[in-house]
XYZ file of C-alpha atoms in Angstrom:
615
model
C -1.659 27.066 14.582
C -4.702 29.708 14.469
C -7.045 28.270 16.441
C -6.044 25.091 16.300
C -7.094 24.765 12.944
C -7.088 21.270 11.024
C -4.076 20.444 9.051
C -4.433 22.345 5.500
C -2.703 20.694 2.075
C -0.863 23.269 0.191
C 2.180 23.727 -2.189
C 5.295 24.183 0.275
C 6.786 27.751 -0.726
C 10.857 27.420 -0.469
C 11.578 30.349 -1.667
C 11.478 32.506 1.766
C 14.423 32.970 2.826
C 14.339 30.739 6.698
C 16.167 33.179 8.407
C 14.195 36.385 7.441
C 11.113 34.219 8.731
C 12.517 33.342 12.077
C 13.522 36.750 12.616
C 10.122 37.693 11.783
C 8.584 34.785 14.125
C 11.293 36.509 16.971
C 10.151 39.921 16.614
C 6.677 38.691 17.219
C 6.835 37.143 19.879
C 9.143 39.815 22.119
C 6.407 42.119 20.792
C 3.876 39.675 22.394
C 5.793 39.565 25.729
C 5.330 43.279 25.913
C 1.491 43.189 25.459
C -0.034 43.554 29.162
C -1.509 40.448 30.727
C -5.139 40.636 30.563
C -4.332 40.823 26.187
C -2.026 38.422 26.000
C -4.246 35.675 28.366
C -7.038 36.590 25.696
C -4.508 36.074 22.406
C -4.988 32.326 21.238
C -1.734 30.376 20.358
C -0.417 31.095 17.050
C 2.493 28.528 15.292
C 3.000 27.994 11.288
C 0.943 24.814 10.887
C 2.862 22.332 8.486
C 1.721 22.166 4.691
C 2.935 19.566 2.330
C 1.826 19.854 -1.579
C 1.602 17.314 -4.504
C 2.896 14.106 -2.516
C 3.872 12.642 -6.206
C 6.419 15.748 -6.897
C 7.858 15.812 -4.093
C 8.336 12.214 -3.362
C 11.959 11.741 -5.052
C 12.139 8.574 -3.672
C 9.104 7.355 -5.403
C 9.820 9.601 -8.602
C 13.467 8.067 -8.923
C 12.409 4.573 -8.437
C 9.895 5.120 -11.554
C 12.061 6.524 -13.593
C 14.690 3.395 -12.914
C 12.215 0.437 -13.459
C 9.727 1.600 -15.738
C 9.341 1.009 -19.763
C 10.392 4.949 -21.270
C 6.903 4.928 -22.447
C 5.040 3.439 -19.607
C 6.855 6.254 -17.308
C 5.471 8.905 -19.529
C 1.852 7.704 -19.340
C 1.944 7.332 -15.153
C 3.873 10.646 -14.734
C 1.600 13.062 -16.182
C -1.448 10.776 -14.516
C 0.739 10.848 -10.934
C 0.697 14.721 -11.613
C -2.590 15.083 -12.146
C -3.403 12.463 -9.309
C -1.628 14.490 -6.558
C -3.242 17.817 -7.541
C -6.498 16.079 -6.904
C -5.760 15.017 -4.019
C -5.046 18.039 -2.603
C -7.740 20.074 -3.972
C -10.463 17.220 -3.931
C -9.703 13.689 -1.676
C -8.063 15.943 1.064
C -10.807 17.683 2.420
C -13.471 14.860 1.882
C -10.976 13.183 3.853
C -11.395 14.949 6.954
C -15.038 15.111 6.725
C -15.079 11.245 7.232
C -13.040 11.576 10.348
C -15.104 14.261 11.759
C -18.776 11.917 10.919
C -18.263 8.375 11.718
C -20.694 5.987 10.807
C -23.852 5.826 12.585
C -25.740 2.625 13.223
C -29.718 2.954 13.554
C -31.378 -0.097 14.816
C -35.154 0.796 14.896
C -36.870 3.255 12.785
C -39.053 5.498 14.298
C -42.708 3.335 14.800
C -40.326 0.301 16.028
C -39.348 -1.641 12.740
C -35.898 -3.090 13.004
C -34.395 -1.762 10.020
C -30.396 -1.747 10.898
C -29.056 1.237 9.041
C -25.408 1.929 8.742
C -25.590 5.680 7.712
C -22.396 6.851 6.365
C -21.595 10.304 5.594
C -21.827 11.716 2.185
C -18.032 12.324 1.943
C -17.410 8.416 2.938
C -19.621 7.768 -0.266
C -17.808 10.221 -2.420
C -14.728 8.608 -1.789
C -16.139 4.908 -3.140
C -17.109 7.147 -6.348
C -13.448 8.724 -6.643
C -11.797 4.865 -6.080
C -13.749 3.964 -9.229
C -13.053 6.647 -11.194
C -9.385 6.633 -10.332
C -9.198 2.909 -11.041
C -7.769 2.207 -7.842
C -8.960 -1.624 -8.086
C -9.437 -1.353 -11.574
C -5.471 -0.913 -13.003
C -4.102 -3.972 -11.588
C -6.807 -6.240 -13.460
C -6.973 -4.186 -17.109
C -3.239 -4.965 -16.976
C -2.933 -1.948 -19.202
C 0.792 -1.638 -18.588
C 1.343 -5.354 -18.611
C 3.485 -6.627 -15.319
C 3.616 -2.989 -14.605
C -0.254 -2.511 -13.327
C 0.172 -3.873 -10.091
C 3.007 -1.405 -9.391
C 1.098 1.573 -10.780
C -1.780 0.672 -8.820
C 0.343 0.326 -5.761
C 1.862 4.002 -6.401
C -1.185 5.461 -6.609
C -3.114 3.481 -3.966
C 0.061 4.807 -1.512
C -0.653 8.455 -2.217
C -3.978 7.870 -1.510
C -4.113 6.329 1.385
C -3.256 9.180 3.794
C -5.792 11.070 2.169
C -8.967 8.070 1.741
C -10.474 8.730 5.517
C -10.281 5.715 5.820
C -11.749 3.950 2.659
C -8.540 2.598 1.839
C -8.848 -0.363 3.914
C -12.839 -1.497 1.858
C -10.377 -1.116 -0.869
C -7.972 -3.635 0.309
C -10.773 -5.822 0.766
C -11.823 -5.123 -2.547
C -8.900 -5.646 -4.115
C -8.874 -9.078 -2.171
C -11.912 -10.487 -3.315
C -11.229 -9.460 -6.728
C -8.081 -11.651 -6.987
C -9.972 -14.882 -5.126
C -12.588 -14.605 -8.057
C -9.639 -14.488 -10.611
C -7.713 -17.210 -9.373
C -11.072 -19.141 -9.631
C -11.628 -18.502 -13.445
C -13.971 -16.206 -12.685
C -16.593 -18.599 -12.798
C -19.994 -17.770 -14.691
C -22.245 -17.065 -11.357
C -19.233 -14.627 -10.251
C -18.678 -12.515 -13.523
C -21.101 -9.581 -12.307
C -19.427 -9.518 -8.791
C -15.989 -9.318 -10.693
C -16.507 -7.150 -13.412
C -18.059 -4.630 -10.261
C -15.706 -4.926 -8.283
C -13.477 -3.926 -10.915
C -15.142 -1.393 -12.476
C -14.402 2.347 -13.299
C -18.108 3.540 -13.123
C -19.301 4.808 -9.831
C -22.694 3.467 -10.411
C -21.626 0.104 -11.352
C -19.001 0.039 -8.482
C -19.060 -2.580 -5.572
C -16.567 -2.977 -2.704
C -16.138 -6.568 -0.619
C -16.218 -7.390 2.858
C -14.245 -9.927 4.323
C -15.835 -11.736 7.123
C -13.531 -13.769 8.803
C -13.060 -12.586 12.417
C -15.656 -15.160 14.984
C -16.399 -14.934 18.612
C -13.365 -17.428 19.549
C -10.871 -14.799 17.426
C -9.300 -13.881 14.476
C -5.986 -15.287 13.055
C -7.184 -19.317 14.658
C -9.808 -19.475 12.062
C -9.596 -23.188 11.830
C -10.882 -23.684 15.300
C -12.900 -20.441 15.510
C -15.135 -20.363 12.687
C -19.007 -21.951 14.164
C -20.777 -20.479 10.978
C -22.697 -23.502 9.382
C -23.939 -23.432 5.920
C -27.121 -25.507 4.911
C -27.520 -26.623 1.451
C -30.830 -25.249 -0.407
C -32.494 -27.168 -3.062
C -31.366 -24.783 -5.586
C -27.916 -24.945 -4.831
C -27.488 -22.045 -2.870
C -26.649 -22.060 0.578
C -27.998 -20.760 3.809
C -25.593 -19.663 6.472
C -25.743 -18.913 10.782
C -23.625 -17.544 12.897
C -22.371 -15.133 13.927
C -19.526 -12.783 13.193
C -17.605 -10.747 15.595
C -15.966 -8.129 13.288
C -16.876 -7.128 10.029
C -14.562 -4.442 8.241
C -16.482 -2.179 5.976
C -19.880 -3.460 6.825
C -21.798 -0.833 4.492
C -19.418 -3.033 1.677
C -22.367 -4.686 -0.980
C -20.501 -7.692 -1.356
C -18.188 -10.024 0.901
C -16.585 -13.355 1.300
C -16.596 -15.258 3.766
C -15.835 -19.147 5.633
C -18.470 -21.605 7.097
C -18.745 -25.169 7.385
C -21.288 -27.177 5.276
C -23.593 -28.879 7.504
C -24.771 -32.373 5.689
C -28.510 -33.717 6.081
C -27.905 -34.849 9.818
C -26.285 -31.341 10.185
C -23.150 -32.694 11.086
C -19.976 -30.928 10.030
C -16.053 -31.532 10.154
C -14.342 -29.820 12.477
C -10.531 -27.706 12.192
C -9.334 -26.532 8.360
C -10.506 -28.952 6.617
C -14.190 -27.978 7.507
C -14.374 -25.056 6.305
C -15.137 -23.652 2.816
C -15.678 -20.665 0.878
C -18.669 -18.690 0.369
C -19.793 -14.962 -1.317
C -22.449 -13.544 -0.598
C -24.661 -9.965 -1.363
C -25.206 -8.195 1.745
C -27.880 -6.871 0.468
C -30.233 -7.656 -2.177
C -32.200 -5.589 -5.001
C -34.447 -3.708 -2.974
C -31.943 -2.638 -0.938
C -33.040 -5.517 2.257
C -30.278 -7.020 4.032
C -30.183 -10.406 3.261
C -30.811 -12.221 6.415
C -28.336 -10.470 8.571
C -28.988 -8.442 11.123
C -26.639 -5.973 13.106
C -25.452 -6.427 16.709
C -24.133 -3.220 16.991
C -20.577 -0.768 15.621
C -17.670 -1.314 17.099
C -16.161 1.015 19.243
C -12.541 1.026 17.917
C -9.071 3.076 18.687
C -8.836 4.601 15.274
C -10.192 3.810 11.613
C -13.571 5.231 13.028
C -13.762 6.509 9.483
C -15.513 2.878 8.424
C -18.143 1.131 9.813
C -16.975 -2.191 11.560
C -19.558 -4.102 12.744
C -21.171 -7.393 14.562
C -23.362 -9.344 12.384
C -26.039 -11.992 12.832
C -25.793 -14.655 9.705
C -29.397 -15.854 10.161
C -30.139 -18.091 6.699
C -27.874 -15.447 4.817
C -28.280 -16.816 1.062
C -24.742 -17.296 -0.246
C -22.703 -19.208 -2.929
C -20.150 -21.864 -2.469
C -17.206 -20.737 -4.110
C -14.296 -22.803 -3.306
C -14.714 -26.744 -3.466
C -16.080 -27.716 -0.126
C -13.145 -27.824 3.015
C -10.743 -26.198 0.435
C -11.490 -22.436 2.142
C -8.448 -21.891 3.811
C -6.530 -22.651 0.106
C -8.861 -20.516 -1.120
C -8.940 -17.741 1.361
C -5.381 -16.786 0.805
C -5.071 -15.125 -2.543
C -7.676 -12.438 -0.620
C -4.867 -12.376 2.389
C -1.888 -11.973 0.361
C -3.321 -8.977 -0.962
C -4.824 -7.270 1.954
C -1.487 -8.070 3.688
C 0.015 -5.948 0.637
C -2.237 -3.512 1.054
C -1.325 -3.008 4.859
C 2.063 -2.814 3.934
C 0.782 0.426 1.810
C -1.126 2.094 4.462
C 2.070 1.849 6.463
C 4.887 3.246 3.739
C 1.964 5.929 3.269
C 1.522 6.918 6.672
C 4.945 6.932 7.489
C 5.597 9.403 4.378
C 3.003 11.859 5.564
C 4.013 11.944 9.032
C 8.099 12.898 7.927
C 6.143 14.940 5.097
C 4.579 16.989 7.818
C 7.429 16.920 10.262
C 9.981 18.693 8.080
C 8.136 21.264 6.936
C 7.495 22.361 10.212
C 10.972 22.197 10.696
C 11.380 24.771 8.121
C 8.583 27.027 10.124
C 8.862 26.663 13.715
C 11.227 28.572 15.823
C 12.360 27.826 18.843
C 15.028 28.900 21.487
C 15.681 31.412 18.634
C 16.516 29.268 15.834
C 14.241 27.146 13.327
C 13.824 23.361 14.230
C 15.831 23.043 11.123
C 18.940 24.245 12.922
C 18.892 22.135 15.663
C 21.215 19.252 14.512
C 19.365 16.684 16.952
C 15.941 17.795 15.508
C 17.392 17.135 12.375
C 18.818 13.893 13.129
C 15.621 12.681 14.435
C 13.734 12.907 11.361
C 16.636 11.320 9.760
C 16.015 8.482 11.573
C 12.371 8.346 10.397
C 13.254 9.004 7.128
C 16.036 5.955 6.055
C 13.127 4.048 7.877
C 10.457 4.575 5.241
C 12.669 4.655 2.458
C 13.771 1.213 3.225
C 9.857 0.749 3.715
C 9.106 1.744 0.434
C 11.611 0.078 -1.607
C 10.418 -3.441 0.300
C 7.067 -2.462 -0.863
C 8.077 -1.634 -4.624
C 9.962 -5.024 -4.654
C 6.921 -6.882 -3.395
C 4.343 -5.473 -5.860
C 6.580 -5.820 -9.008
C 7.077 -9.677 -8.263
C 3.134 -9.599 -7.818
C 3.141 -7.785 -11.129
C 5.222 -10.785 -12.847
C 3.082 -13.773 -10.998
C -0.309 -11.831 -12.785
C 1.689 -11.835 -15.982
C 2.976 -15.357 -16.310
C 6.866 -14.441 -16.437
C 7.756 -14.614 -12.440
C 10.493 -17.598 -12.376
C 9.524 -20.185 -9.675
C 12.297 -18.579 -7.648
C 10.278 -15.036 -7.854
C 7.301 -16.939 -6.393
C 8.834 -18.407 -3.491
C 10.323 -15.186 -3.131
C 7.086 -13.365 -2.981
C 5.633 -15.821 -0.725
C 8.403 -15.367 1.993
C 8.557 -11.405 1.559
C 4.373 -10.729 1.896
C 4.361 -11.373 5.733
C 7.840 -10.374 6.359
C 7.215 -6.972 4.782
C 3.670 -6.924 6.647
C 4.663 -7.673 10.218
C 7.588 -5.288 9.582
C 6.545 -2.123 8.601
C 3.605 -2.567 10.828
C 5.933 -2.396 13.542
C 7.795 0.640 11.422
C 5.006 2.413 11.250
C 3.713 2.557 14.527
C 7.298 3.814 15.787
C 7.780 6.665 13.318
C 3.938 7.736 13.925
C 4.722 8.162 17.674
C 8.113 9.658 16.965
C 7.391 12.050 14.241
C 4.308 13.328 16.554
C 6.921 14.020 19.250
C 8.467 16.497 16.233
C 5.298 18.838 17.012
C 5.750 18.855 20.552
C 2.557 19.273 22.339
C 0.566 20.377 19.395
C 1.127 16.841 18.001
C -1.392 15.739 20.724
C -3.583 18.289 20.020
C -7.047 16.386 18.379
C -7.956 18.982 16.286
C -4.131 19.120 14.454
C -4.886 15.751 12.798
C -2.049 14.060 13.824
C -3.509 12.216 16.741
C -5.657 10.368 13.980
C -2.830 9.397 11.657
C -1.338 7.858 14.894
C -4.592 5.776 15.664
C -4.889 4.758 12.573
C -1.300 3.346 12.098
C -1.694 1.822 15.354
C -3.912 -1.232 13.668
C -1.418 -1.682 11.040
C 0.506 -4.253 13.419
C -2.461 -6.320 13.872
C -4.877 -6.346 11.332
C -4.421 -9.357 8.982
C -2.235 -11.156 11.427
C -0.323 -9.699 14.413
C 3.725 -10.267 14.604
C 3.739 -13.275 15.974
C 1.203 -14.548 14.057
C 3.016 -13.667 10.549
C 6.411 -14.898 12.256
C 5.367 -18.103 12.255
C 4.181 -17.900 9.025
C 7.587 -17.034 7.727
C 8.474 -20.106 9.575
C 6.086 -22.567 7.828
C 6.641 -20.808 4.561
C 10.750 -22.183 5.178
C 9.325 -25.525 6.066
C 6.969 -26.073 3.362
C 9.669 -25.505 0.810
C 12.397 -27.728 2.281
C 14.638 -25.158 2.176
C 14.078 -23.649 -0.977
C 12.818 -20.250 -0.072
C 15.496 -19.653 1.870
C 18.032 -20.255 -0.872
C 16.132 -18.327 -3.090
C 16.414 -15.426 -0.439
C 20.028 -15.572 -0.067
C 20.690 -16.065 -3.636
C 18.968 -12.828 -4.508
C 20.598 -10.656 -1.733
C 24.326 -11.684 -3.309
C 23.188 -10.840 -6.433
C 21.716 -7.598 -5.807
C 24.239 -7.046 -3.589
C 26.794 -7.301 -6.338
C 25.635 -4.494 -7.791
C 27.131 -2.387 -4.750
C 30.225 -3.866 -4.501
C 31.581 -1.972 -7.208
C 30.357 1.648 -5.721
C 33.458 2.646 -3.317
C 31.066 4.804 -1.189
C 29.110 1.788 -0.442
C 32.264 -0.004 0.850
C 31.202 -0.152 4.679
C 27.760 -0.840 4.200
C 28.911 -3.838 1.862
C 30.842 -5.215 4.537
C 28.356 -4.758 7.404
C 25.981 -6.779 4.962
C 28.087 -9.703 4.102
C 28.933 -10.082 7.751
C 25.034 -10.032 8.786
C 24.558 -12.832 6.014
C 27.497 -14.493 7.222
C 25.825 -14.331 10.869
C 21.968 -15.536 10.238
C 23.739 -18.682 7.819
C 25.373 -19.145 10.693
C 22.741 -19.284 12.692
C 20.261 -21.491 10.468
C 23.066 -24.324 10.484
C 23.082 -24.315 14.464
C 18.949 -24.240 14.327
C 18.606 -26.817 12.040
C 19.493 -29.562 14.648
C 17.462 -27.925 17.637
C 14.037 -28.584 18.424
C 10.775 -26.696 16.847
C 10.540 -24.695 20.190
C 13.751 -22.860 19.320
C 12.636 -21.695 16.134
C 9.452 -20.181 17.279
C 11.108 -18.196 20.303
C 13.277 -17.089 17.591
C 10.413 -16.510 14.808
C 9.695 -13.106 15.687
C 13.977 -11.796 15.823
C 14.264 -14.210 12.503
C 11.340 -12.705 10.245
C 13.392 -8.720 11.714
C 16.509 -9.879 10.210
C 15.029 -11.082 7.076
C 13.267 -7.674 6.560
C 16.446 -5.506 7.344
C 18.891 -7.360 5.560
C 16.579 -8.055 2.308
C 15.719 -4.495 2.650
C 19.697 -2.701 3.232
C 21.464 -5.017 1.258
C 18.839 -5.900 -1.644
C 16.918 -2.950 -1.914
C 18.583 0.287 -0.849
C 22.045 -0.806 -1.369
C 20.746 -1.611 -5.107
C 18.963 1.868 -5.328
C 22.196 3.861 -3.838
C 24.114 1.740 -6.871
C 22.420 3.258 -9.704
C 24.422 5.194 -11.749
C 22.211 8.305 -11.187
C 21.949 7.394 -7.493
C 22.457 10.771 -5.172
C 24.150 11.149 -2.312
C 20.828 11.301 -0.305
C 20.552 7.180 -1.254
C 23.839 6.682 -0.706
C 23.678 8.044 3.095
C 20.124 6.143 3.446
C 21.574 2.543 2.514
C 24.735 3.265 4.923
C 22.993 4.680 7.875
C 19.790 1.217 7.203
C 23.252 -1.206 7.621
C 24.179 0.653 10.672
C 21.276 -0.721 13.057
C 21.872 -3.986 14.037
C 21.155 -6.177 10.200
C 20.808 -9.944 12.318
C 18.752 -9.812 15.502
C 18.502 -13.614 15.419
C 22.263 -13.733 15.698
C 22.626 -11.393 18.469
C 19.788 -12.780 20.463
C 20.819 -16.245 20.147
C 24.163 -15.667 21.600
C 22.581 -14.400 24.288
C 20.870 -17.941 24.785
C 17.574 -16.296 24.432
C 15.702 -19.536 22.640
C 18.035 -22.049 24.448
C 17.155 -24.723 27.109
C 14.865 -23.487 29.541
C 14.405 -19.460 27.902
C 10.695 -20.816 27.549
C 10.403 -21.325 31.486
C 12.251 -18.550 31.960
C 10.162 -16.343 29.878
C 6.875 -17.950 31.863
C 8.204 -17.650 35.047
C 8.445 -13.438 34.409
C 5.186 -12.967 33.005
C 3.342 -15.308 35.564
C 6.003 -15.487 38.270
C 7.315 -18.487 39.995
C 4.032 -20.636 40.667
């Protein structure tokens, strides 16, 4: 690339012929080889930097799935707004989009004479993009329900084309989005109507986005032992909270919920989950004064520098109880379910650009006299990325359209357990996903893909987080794990009720034969393996959590989801090859590994004994 210039967006041209070009490319660079020395060690690199155009059109993947699920009329409506949608975002989001990565936030403690005033100054693209989210409706369309069960899925679509493109402000959004749906599944109660119908809204002015302020001193996920916040009842009604909060996503938010534990008159408190409650606060208040907070200081993170994460002193914050008091866990986890979703986004997204921005520079660089394009490994290795995030994708499209029936009132109570086992499967999963394709798809550059001023190293760092924001893999594994338990077995019928009947749908395709088969026997192996668990102790299941909550996600994904899309009359041959090369890898972990005796007897000393030797 000319001087290392950043990534630019643009309409890929296929109608040069490849061959002409790397003939051209050749001729170039014998010509350079017979420059003399002293030029050429002045000449600055030159390579075709990779352009991809309007992600919507060229996303057949997405495009096909549409035009399968959705209402006739419904489809028209969201194709011409998808259209329009991806020209903005390369002509408007794009560039606003690497302003924010090039001007982090920027945290002033004192003004000039002294006075503590904590400002979080943001850049002016960062606030543009909060004005484009509300214009676009990216919170808005799943609560107008304008296309019925269908919203959430819209909003999904377009919330995964943006998110390459936000800088960043996708993940306020998720938070957003997350504190809208706690104040819905609460009635939205009188005192909350303003915060809902802003955090909703399509008017930039009237516009708010949530915080989420979960993460203490003691840590994260644990936040039954590691919330200290204490909330003191005012004679008003309102509350008064302290302590003190160790990260803060999206701390320039204007809203944000958050968990504490109500203090009675001898300021005792109950300790562990049932302690703690639900609260929302404004961060700041009319005049623009934070409300009894004060900032420790940014933090200093890997990636998503884009947004301002912060440490925050609660020091008599005013805030309103909105959950009934030691119900905050209950009511905390509408806000996770959809966050989690939201991750799940950010990771089909960045997957797509990085294989977006891999082939095309497959189609442009040449090298040891050929295109990329012509090297069958090359190739191969992008193929590889690519059944990846199509299976991705499809998990995510399932996931959002049972959401979409749940909002509606017509999900069966089989679609809701459903849901509620496929949320942290599909989270812990493609978080995983996504970090692998990231690292191999920046590989595909060679050593321009670790080049700063490319832009890839940032869609790396920021994929990197995916895996353990909003619960880390082992974390969500045993979450699938109580989800099982808490049902008595009913989830996982559900699951393997819905694979055989999806799966039916294949059977009859002839191509699909020997992916079929691979799928039945991978059911056959994890039923298998269930019956031999269920009279083992609980220390079995959780060395095996992690290896169970993989073979849920590839086998609900291959044999549910792409084996269904690949059976669609109009399917291509490009879906076809996808499902069959997803049933290749290896469909049952669990099955495999526990041959192996890997959760068996003394694995768990075993495992100890490597990590902290023989002591």
């Amino acid at each position: 690339w000319g001087r290392f210039q950043m990534l630019s967006i643009k309409r890929i041209n296929t109608t040069v012929g490849q061959e002409q070009q790397a003939s051209v490319q050749e001729k170039r660079a014998l010509e350079d080889l017979e420059m003399p020395l002293a030029r050429r060690e002045m000449e600055t690199l030159f390579q075709e930097q990779p352009e991809i155009g309007n992600q919507y059109l060229e996303d057949t993947l997405l495009r096909s799935y549409l035009k399968t699920h959705l209402p006739p009329k419904v489809l028209e409506e969201v194709h011409q707004d998808l259209e329009r949608f991806g020209n903005c975002l390369l002509t408007k989001i794009q560039p606003l989009s690497r302003e924010c990565e090039l001007n982090p936030p920027v945290f002033r403690q004192y003004d000039a004479w002294g006075r503590r005033v904590d400002h979080i100054h943001t850049c002016s693209a960062w606030r543009r993009m909060k004005e484009i989210s509300a214009e676009e409706g990216l919170i808005a369309e799943a609560y107008e329900r304008r296309y019925y069960n269908w919203s959430r899925l819209y909003q999904a679509v377009k919330l995964y084309l943006f998110s390459s493109s936000s800088g960043g402000f996708n993940c306020p959004l998720a938070m957003t989005d997350g504190a809208a749906k706690v104040i819905e599944s609460l009635g939205i109660p009188g005192s909350l109507k303003n915060a809902f119908d802003r955090l909703t809204s399509r008017d930039p002015e009237k516009f708010w986005t949530s915080g989420q302020w979960m993460t203490e001193r003691r840590g994260g996920s644990d936040v039954a032992n590691g919330t200290e916040t204490v909330a003191r009842k005012q004679m008003d009604g309102t509350y008064r909270l302290y302590g003190f909060k160790w990260f803060t996503s999206a701390a320039d938010s204007d809203v944000t919920l958050t968990l504490a534990r109500v203090a009675d008159a001898e300021g005792q408190y109950t300790q562990g989950s049932r302690g703690l409650s639900l609260f929302f606060l404004r961060v700041r208040d009319e005049e623009g004064k934070l409300n009894s907070i004060q900032v420790q200081r940014l933090k200093d993170k890997l990636g998503t520098r884009q947004m301002a994460t912060a440490e925050l002193w609660l020091q008599g914050a005013r805030a309103e109880l909105i959950s009934a008091e030691g119900r905050g866990v209950a009511a905390i986890s509408n806000m996770l379910n959809i966050t989690r979703i939201h991750n799940v986004i950010g990771a089909v997204a960045s997957m797509r650009r990085m294989i977006s921005l891999s082939r095309d520079y497959a189609r442009k660089r040449v090298a040891f006299g050929k295109l990329l394009k012509d090297h069958p490994l090359h190739v191969q290795t992008i193929a590889r990325m690519e059944v990846q995030v199509r299976g991705a994708f499809l998990l995510l499209m399932e996931i959002v359209r049972l959401l979409g029936l749940a909002e509606t009132n017509l999900a069966s109570e089989q679609d809701q357990l459903l849901l509620r086992l496929l949320i942290p499967v599909a989270k812990l999963y493609t978080g995983k996903q996504a970090s692998a394709v990231a690292v191999e798809a920046m590989e595909s550059f060679g050593g321009q893909g670790y080049m700063e001023d490319t832009g890839l190293p940032v869609i790396l760092r920021d994929t990197l987080v995916l895996s353990i924001w909003e619960g880390t893999t082992n974390i969500l594994s045993l979450d699938v794990l109580r989800s099982l338990a808490k049902s008595q077995g009913q989830v996982m019928a559900v699951f393997l009720s819905t694979v055989q009947k999806k799966l039916e749908l294949a059977s009859g395709t002839e191509e699909l034969a020997p992916g079929v088969q691979r799928a039945q026997e991978a059911i056959g192996s994890l039923q298998q393996f269930m019956a031999a668990a269920g009279s083992e102790q609980a220390l079995t299941m959780e060395l095996a959590a992690r290896d169970f909550s993989y073979s849920l996600a590839r086998i609900y994904t291959g044999r549910a989801l792409l084996m269904e899309h690949a059976a669609r009359p109009d399917a291509s041959s490009t879906d076809i090859c996808a499902a069959l090369r997803w049933c290749n890898q290896e469909l049952c972990p669990v099955a495999v590994e526990s041959g192996r005796g890997s959760y068996r007897g003394g694995a768990a000393l075993q495992d100890s004994a490597l990590v902290f030797g023989n002591s």
